[in-house]
Coordinates of C-alpha atoms in Angstrom, one line a residue:
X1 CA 169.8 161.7 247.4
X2 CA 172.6 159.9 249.1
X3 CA 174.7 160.2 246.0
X4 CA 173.8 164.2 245.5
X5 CA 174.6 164.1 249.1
X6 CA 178.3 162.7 248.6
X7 CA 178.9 164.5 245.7
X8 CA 178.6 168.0 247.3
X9 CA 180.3 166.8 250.2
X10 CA 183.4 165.4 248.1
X11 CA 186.8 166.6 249.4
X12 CA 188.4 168.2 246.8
X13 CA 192.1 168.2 248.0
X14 CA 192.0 164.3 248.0
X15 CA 192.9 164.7 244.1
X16 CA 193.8 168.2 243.3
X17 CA 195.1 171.4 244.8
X18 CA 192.4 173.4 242.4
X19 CA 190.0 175.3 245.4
X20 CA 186.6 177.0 244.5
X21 CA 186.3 180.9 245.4
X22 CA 182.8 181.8 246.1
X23 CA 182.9 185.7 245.2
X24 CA 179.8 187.5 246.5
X25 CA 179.0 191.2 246.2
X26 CA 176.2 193.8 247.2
X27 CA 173.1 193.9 244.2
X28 CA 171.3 197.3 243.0
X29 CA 168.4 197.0 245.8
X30 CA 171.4 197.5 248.6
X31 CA 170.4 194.6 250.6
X32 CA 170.3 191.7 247.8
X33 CA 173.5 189.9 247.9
X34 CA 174.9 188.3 244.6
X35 CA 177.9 185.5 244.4
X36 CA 179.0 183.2 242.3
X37 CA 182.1 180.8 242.1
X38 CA 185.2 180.3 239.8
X39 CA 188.2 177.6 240.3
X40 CA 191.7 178.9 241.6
X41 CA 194.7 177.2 240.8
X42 CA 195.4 177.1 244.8
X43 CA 194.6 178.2 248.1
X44 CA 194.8 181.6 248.5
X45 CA 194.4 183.8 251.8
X46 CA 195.4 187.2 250.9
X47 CA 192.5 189.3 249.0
X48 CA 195.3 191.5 247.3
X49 CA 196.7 188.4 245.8
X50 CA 192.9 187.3 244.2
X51 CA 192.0 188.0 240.7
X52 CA 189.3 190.7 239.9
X53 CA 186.5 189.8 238.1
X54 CA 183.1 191.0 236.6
X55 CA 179.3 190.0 236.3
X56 CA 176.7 191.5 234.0
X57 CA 175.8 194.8 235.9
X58 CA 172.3 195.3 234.2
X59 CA 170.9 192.0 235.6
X60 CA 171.5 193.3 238.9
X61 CA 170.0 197.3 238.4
X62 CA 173.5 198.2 238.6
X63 CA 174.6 199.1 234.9
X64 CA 172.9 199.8 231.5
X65 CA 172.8 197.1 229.3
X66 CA 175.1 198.8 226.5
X67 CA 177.4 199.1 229.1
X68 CA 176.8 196.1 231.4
X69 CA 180.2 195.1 233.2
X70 CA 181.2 196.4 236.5
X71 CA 183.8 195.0 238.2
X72 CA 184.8 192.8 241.2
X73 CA 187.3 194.0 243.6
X74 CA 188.2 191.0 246.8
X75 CA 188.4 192.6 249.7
X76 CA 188.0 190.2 252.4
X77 CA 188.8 186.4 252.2
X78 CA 186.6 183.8 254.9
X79 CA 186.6 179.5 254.9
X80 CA 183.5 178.2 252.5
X81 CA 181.1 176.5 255.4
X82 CA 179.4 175.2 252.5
X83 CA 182.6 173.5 250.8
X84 CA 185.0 173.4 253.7
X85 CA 188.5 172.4 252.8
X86 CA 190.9 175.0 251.6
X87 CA 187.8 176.7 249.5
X88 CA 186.7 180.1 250.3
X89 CA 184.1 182.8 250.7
X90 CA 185.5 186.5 248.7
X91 CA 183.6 189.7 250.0
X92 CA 184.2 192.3 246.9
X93 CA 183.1 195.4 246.7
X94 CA 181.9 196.8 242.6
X95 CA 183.4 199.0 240.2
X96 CA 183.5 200.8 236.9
X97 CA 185.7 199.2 234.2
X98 CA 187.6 202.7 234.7
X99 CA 187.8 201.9 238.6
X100 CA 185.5 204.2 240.2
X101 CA 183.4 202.9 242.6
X102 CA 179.7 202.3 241.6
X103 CA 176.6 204.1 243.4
X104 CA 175.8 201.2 245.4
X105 CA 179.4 200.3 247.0
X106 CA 179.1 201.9 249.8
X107 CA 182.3 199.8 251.2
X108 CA 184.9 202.7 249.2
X109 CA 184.0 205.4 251.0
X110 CA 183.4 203.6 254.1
X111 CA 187.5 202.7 253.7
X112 CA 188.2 206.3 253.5
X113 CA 187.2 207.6 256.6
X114 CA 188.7 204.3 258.3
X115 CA 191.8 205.0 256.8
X116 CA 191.8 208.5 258.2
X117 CA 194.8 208.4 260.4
X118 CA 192.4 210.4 263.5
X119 CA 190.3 207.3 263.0
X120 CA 193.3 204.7 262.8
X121 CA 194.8 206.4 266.2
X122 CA 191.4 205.7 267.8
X123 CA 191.3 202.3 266.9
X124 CA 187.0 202.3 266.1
X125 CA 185.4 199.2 267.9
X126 CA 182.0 197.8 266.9
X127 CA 179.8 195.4 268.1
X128 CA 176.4 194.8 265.7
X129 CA 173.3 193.1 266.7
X130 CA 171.6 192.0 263.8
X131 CA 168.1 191.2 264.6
X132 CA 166.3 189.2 261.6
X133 CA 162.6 187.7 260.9
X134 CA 162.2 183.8 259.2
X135 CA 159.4 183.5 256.9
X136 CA 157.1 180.5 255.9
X137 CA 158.0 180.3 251.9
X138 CA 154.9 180.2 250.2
X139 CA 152.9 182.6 252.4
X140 CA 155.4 184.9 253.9
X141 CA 154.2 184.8 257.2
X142 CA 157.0 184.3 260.2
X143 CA 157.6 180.8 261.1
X144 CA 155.7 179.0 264.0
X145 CA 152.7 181.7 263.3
X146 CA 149.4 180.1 262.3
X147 CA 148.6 180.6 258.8
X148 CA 146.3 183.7 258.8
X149 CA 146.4 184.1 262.5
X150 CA 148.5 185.3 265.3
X151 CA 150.4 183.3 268.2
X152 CA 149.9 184.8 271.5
X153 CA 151.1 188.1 272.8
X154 CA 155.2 189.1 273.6
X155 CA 156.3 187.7 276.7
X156 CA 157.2 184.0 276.2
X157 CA 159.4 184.2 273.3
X158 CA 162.4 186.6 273.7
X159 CA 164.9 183.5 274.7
X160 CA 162.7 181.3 275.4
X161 CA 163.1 177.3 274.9
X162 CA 160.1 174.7 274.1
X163 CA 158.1 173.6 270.7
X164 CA 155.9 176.4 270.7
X165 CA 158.3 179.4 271.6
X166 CA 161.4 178.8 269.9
X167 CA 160.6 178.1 265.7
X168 CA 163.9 178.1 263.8
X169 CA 166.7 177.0 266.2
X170 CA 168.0 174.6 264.0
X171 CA 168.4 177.7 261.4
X172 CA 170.0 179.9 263.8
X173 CA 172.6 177.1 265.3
X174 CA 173.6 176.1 261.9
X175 CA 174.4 179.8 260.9
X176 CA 176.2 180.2 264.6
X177 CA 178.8 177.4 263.9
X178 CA 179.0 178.0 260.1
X179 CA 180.3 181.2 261.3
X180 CA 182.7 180.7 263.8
X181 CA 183.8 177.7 261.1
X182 CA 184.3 181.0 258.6
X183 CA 186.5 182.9 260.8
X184 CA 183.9 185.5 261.2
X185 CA 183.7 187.0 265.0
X186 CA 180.0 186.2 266.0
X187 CA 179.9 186.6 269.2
X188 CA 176.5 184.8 270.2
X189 CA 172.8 185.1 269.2
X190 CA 169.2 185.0 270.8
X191 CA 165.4 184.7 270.4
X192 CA 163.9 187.5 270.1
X193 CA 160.9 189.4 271.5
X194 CA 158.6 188.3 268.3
X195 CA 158.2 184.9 267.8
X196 CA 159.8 183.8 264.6
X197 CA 162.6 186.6 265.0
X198 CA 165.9 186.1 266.3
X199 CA 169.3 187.7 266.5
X200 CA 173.1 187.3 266.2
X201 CA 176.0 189.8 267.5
X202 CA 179.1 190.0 265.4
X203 CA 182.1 191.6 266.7
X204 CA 184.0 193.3 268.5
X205 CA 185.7 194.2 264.9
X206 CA 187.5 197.1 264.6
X207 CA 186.6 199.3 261.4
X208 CA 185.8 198.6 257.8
X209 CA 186.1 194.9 259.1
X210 CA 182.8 194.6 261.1
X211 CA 181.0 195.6 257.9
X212 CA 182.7 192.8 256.0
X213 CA 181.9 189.9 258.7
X214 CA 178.5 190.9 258.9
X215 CA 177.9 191.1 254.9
X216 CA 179.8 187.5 255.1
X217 CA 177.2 186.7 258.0
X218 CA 174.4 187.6 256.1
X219 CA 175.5 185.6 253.0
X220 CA 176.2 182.3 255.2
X221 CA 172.4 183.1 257.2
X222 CA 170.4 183.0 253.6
X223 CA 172.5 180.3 252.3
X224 CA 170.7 178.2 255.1
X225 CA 167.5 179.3 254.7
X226 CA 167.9 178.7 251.3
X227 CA 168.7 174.7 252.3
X228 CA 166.0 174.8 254.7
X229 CA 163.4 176.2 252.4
X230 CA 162.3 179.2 254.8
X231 CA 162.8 183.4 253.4
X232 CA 164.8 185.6 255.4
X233 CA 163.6 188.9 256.1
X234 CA 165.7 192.1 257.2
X235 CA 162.3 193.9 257.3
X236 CA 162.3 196.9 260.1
X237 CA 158.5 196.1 260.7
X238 CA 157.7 192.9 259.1
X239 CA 154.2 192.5 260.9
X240 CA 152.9 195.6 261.7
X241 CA 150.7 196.0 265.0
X242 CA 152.3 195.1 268.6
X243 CA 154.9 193.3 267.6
X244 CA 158.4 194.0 268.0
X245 CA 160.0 195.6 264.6
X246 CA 163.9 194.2 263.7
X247 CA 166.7 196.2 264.3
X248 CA 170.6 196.6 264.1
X249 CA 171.4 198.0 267.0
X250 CA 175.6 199.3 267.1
X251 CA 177.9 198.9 269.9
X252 CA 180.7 201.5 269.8
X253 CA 183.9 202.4 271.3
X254 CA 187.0 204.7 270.5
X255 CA 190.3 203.5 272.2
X256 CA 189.4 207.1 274.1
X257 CA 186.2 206.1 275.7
X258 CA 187.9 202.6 276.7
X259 CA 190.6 204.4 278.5
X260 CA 190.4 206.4 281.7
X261 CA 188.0 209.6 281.7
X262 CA 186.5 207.8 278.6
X263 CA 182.6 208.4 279.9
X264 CA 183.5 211.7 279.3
X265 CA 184.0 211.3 275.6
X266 CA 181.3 208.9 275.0
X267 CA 179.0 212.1 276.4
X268 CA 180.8 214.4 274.0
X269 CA 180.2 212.1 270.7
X270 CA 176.6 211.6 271.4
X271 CA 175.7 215.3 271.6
X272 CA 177.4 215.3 268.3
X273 CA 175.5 212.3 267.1
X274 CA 172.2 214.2 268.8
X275 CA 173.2 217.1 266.3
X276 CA 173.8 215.2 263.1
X277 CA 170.3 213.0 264.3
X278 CA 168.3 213.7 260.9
X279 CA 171.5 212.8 258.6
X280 CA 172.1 209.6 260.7
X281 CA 168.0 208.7 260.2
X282 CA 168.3 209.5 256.7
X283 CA 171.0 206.6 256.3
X284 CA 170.0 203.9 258.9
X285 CA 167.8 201.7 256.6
X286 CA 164.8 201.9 254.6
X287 CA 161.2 201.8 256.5
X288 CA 162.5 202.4 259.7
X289 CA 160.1 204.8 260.3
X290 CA 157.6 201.8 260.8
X291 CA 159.5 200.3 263.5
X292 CA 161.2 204.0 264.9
X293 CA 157.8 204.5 266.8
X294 CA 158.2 205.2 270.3
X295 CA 156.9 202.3 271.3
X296 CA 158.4 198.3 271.4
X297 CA 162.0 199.7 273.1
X298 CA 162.6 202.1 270.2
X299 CA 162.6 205.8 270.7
X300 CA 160.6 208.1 268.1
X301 CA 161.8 208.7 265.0
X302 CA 162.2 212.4 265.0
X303 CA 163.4 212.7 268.9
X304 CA 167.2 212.2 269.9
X305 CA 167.5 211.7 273.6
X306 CA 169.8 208.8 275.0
X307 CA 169.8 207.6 278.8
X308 CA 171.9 205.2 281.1
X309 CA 170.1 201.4 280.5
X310 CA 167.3 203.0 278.5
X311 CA 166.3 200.7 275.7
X312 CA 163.5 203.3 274.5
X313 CA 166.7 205.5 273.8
X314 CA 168.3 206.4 271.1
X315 CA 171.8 206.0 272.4
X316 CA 171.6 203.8 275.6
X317 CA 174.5 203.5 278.3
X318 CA 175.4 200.7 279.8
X319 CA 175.4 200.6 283.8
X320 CA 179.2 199.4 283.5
X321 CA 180.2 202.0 281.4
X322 CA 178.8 204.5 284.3
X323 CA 180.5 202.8 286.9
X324 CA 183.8 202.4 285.2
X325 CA 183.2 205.7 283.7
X326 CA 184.7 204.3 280.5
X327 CA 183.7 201.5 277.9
X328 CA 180.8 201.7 275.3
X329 CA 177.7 203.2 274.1
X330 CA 174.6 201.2 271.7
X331 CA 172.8 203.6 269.4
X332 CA 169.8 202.1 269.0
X333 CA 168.6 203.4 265.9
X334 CA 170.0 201.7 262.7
X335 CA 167.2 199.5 260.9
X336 CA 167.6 195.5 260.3
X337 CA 168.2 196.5 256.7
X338 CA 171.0 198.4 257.1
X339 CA 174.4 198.8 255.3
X340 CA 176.7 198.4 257.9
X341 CA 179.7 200.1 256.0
X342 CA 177.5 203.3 256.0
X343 CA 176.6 203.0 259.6
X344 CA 180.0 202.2 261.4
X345 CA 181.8 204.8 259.0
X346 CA 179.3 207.4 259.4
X347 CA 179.4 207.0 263.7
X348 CA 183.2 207.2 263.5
X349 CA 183.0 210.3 261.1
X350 CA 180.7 211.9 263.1
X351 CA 182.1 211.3 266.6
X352 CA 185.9 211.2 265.5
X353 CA 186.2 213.6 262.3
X354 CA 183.3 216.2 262.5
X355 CA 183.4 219.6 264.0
X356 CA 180.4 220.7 265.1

């Protein structure tokens, strides 16, 4: 193994300036993330100056097989944790031959209403918490659980330290560092309130790019748990019962709501975000309903109502942003599993661009 070991591990710009360009994309299921590698002649660390590329479309529920290949576009460049050196991880987003974006890129469209110059001018700030569940491989049951049983009740576990609170640290600090290594802005993570759960926070990114750090994120997190054998699960609800579900909860802020007289806007773009509630449900993961209950610091799934430090909210304040009277708001609502292009674009739509 030491060999396999020193192999991977070779540095590559000891004997040639060739780097390896891991490109990854979004599959047909909307949350299974595809990638594979080819060899560049150099290093490279503009996206407009990468080649596009294309994978079979109908392995991936994404194209018939008479007309399989859709097409990589690089959009976002990041360091390889995995290869380190000058080699490099390439988000793309997937089109037609012709060039028109594919039903499940969700990033185009996402681009559009960041490149809306009323959106530019307010300079769209996110913060995303994404809350995530490890699984035991052969029984998909969350780590540290007894097989067919149950650890004890919530209480202990939401970042909490010792053998039998904490299952998966090694997981979770590997995917911190990897991170930061990447050039991604994670900004710290936690254990969470179900044992075997945890969470990370990635930004403050302005616009389209806090949806390609946490897609980078996401790759880097189950490229771990792929070396450490465990399944990651973006479940809303993994175990059902009293157990915390798994969210992904948003941080937002306009340069308007930062600046003086800015609580007043944050209360003017949640009444609009109260009156688009149903559209913003429909498009904030799948299953959410299981964990959008009422109950474990959610708010039910077909009430809107937010509140100043309220974590059974759907848009919670914080107590500095009162104060100040400017800063941020959190909506609560989007699922683990959702697509963070659709969710930041669709809150700056709604807030910036819609009129009620």
């Amino acid at each position: 193994m030491s060999l396999l070991s020193d192999l991977v591990n070779l540095n590559l710009s000891d004997s040639t300036e060739k780097i390896i360009a891991e490109y990854i994309w979004i599959g047909g299921s909307g949350m299974d993330i595809r990638s594979k590698a080819r060899t560049l002649s150099g290093p490279v660390s503009d996206p407009a100056k990468l080649p596009k590329w294309n994978y079979d479309g109908s392995s991936t529920g994404q194209a018939p097989g008479e007309d399989s290949e859709v097409i990589l576009y690089p959009q976002a460049i990041f360091k390889d944790p995995f290869r380190r050196g000058n080699n490099i991880l390439v988000i793309c987003d997937t089109y037609t031959p012709a060039g028109v974006p594919i039903p499940t890129n969700k990033r185009c469209a996402a681009a559009k209403i960041f490149s809306h110059p009323d959106v530019v001018a307010e300079i769209p700030w996110y913060g995303l918490e994404q809350e995530y569940t490890l699984l035991q491989k052969d029984v998909k049951w969350p780590l540290g659980w007894p097989l067919g049983g149950y650890p004890g009740p919530q209480g202990p576990y939401y970042c909490g330290i010792g053998v039998d609170k904490a299952f998966g640290r090694d997981i979770v600090d590997a995917h911190y560092k990897a991170c930061l290594y990447a050039g991604i802005n994670i900004s710290g993570i936690n254990g969470e309130v179900m044992p075997g759960q945890w969470e990370f926070q990635v930004g403050p990114s302005v616009g389209i790019s806090s949806g390609d750090e946490l897609w980078a994120a996401r790759y880097i997190l189950e490229r771990i748990t792929e070396v450490a054998g465990v399944v990651l699960s973006f479940d809303p609800k993994p175990i059902q019962g009293d157990w915390n579900g798994a969210g992904a909860h948003t941080n937002y802020s306009t340069k308007s709501m930062r600046n003086e007289g800015g609580y007043e806007i944050i209360k003017k773009a949640i009444e609009k975000l109260g009156l688009r509630h149903k559209e913003h449900i429909a498009a904030y993961g799948e299953g959410n309903e299981r964990r959008l209950t009422g109950r474990h610091e959610t708010a039910d799934i077909n009430t809107f109502k937010w509140g100043v430090a309220n974590r059974g909210a759907s848009i919670r304040v914080g107590r500095d942003t009162e104060k100040e009277g400017k800063g941020y708001f959190e909506d609560r609502r989007p699922a683990s599993n959702m697509d963070p292009y659709v969710v930041t674009s669709m809150i700056a739509e709604t807030t910036i661009l819609w009129k009620p």
